[in-house]
GROMACS .gro file of C-alpha atoms in nm:
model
  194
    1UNK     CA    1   5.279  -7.272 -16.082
    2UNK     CA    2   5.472  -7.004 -15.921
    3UNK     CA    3   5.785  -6.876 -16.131
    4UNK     CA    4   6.101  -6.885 -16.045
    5UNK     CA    5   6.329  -6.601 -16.105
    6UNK     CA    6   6.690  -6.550 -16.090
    7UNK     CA    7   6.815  -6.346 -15.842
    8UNK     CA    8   7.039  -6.010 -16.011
    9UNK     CA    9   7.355  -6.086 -15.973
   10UNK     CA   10   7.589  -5.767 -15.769
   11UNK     CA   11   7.791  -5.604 -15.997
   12UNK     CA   12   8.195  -5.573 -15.923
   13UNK     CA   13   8.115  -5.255 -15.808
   14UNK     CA   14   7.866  -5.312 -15.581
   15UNK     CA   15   8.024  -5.571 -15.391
   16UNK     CA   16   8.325  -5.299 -15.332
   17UNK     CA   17   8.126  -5.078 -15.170
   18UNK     CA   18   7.905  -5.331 -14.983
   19UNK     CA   19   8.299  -5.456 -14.832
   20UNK     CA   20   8.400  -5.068 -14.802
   21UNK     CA   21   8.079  -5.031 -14.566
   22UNK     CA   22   8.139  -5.324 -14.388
   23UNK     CA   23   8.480  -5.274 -14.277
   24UNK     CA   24   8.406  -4.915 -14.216
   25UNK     CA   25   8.115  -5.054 -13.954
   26UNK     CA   26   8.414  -5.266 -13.809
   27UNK     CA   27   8.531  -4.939 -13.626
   28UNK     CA   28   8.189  -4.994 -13.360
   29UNK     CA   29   8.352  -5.329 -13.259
   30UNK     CA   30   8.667  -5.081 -13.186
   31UNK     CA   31   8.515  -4.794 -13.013
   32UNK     CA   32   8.464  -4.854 -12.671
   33UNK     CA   33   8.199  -4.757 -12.467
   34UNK     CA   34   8.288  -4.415 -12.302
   35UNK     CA   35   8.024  -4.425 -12.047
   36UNK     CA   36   8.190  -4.718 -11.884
   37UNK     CA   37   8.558  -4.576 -11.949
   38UNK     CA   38   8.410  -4.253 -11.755
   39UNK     CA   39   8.368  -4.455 -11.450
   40UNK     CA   40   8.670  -4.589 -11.476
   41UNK     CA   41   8.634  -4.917 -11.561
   42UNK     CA   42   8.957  -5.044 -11.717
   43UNK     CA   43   8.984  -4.983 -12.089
   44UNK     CA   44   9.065  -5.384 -12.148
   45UNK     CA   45   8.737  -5.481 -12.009
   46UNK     CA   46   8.488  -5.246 -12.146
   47UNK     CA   47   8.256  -5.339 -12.389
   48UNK     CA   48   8.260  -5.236 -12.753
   49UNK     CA   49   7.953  -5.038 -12.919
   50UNK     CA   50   7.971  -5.326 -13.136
   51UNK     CA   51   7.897  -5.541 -12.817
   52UNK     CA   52   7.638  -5.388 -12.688
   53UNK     CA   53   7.474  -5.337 -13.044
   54UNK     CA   54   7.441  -5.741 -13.083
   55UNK     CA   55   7.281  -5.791 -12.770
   56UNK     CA   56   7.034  -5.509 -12.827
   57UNK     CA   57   6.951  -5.675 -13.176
   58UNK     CA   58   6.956  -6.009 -12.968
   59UNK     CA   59   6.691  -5.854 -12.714
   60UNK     CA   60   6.472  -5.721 -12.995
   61UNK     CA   61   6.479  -6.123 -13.156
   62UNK     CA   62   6.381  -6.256 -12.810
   63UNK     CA   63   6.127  -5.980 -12.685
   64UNK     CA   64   5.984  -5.851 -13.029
   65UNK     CA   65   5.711  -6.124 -13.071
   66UNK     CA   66   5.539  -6.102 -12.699
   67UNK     CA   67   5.561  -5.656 -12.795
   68UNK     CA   68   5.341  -5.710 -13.113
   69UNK     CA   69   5.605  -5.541 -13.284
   70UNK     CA   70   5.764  -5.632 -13.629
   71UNK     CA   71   6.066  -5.822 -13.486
   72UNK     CA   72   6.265  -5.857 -13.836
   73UNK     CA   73   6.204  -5.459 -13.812
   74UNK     CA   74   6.335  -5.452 -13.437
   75UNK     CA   75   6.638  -5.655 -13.545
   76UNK     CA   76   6.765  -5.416 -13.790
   77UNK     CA   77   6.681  -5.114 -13.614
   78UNK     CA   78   6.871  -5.255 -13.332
   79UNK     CA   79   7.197  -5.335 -13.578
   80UNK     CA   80   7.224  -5.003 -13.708
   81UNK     CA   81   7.118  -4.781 -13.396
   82UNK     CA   82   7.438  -4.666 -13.273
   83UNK     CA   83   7.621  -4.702 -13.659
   84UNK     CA   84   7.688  -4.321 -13.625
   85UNK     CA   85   7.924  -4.384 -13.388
   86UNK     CA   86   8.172  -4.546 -13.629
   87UNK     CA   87   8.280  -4.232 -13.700
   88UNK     CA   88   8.146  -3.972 -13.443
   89UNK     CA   89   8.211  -4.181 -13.119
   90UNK     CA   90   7.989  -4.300 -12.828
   91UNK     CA   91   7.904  -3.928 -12.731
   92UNK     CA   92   7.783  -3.965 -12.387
   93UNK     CA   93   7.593  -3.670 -12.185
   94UNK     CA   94   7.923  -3.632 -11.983
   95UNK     CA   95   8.097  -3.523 -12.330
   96UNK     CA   96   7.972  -3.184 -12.310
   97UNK     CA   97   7.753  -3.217 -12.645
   98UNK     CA   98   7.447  -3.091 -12.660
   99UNK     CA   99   7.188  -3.316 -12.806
  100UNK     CA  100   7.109  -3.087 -13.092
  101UNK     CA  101   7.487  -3.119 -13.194
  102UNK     CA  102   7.475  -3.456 -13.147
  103UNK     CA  103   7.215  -3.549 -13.377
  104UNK     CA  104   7.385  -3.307 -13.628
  105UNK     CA  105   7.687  -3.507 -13.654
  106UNK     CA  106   7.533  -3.844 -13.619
  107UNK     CA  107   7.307  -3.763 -13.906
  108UNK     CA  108   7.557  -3.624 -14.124
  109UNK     CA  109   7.773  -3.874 -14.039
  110UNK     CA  110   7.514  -4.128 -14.141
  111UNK     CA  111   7.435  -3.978 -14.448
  112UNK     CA  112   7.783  -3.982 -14.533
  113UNK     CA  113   7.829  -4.374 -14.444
  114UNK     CA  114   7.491  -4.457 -14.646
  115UNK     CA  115   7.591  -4.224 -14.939
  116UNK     CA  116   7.866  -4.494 -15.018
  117UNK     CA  117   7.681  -4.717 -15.074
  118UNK     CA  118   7.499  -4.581 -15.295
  119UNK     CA  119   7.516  -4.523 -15.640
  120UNK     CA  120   7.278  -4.452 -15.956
  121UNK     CA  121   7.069  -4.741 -16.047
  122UNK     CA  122   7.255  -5.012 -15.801
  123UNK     CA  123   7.115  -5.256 -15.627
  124UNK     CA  124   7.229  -5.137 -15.314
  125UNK     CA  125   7.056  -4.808 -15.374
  126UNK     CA  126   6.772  -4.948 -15.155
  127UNK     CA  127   6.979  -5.081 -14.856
  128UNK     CA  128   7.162  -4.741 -14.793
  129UNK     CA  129   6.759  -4.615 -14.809
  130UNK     CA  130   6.704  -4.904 -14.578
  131UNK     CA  131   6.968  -4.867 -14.347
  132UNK     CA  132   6.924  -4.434 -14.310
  133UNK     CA  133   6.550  -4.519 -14.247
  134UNK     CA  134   6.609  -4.772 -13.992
  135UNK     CA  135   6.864  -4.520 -13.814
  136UNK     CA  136   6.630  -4.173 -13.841
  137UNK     CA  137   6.310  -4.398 -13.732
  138UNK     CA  138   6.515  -4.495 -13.420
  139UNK     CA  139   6.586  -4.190 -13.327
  140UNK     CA  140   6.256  -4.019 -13.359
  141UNK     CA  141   6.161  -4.292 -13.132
  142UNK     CA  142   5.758  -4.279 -13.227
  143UNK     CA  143   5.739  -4.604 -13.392
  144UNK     CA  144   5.671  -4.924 -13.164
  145UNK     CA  145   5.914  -5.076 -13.330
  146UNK     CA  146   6.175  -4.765 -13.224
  147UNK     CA  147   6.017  -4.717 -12.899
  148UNK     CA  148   6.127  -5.129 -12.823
  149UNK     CA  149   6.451  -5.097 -12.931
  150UNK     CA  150   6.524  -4.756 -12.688
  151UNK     CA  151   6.381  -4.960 -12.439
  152UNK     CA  152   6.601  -5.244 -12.524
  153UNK     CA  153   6.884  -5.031 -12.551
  154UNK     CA  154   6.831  -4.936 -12.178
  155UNK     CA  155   6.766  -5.290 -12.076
  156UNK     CA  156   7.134  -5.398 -12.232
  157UNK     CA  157   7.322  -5.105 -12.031
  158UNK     CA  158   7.148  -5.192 -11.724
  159UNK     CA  159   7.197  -5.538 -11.737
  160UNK     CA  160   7.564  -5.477 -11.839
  161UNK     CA  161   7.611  -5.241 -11.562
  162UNK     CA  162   7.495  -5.532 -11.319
  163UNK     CA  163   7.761  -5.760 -11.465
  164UNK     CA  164   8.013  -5.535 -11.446
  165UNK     CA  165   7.954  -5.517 -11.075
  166UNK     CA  166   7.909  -5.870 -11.048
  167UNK     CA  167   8.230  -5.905 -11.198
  168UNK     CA  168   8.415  -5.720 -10.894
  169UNK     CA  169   8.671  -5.491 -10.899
  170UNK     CA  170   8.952  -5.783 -10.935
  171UNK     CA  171   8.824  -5.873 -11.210
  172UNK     CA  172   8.827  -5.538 -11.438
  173UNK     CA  173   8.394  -5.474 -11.329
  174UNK     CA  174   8.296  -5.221 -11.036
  175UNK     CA  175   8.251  -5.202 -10.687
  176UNK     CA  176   7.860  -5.277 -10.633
  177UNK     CA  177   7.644  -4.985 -10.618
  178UNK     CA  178   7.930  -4.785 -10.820
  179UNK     CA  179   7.740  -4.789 -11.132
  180UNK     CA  180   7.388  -4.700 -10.963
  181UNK     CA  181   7.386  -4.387 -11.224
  182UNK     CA  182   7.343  -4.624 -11.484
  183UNK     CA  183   7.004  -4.752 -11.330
  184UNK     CA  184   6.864  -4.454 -11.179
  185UNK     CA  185   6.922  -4.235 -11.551
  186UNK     CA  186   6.653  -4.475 -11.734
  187UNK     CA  187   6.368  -4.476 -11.423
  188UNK     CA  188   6.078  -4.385 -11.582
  189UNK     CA  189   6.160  -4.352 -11.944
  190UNK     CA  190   6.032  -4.658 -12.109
  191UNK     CA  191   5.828  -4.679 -12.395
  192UNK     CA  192   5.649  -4.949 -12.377
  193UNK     CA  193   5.512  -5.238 -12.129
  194UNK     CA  194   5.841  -5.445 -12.126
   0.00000   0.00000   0.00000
């Protein structure tokens, strides 16, 4: 008969610092995403990175299983992909950032996030390990789990540019064809067959 086994039970101190990460990953559903503030799109309808980070994890859920890819995998690579920005900002290529620099800060600034959570011989010790993995394996994009979520993470900001321009210009979006930049930038750069 198969044994059952208490769960541990998270220790005062762990819970703290699982709330101090969470609230500290509340800043994404604050920081807007630049790319559309660049085009002018009106601050009060922009997306968050927060936004767009959900409906990248919700692509991976619906598209994972015809990729062949681990989809719980794709899910929490999507969540955490653009965590960095929390506290570096949505750096776009219009910033003036080189990509070296950017992936400087981003990494530092997730090591800095995931250090927080962890602590000596905590349970949460593996879920900062989780959560810096996820992150670094996105962004070396040679996983087909990493190379889905990229793509994914193209998919979303074309799709939102086409709603923002759907929207109209009354309604806080864009004229049409005033976002074509955002659909010309990913031609040819997917990673896989979706």
């Amino acid at each position: 008969a198969p044994s059952l086994t208490t769960p541990r039970m998270s220790t005062t101190a762990e819970v703290a610092r699982a709330i101090d990460f969470l609230t500290h990953a509340r800043a994404l559903k604050r920081v807007a995403r630049a790319g559309w503030l660049q085009r002018g799109l009106p601050a009060r309808s922009v997306e968050s990175v927060a936004d767009h980070s959900w409906r990248v994890a919700l692509f991976a859920l619906v598209l994972a299983p015809s990729s062949g890819v681990d989809r719980d995998r794709a899910i929490r690579m999507a969540l955490v992909h653009d965590l960095a920005e929390c506290v570096v900002g949505d750096i776009t290529p219009n910033d003036g950032v080189s990509d070296e620099e950017k992936r400087r800060r981003e990494r530092a600034a997730m090591r800095d996030f995931c250090d927080g959570l962890t602590r000596d011989g905590d349970g949460l010790a593996h879920v900062a390990r989780d959560v810096e993995a996820l992150w670094e394996e996105y962004e070396l994009g040679e996983s087909a789990e990493a190379k889905l979520v990229k793509d994914m993470d193209k998919l979303e900001m074309i799709m939102q540019a086409h709603e923002y321009e759907g929207d109209g210009e009354d309604a806080g979006g864009a004229k049409r064809g005033g976002l074509e930049e955002f659909f010309t930038s990913t031609a040819g750069e997917r990673g896989t067959t979706i």
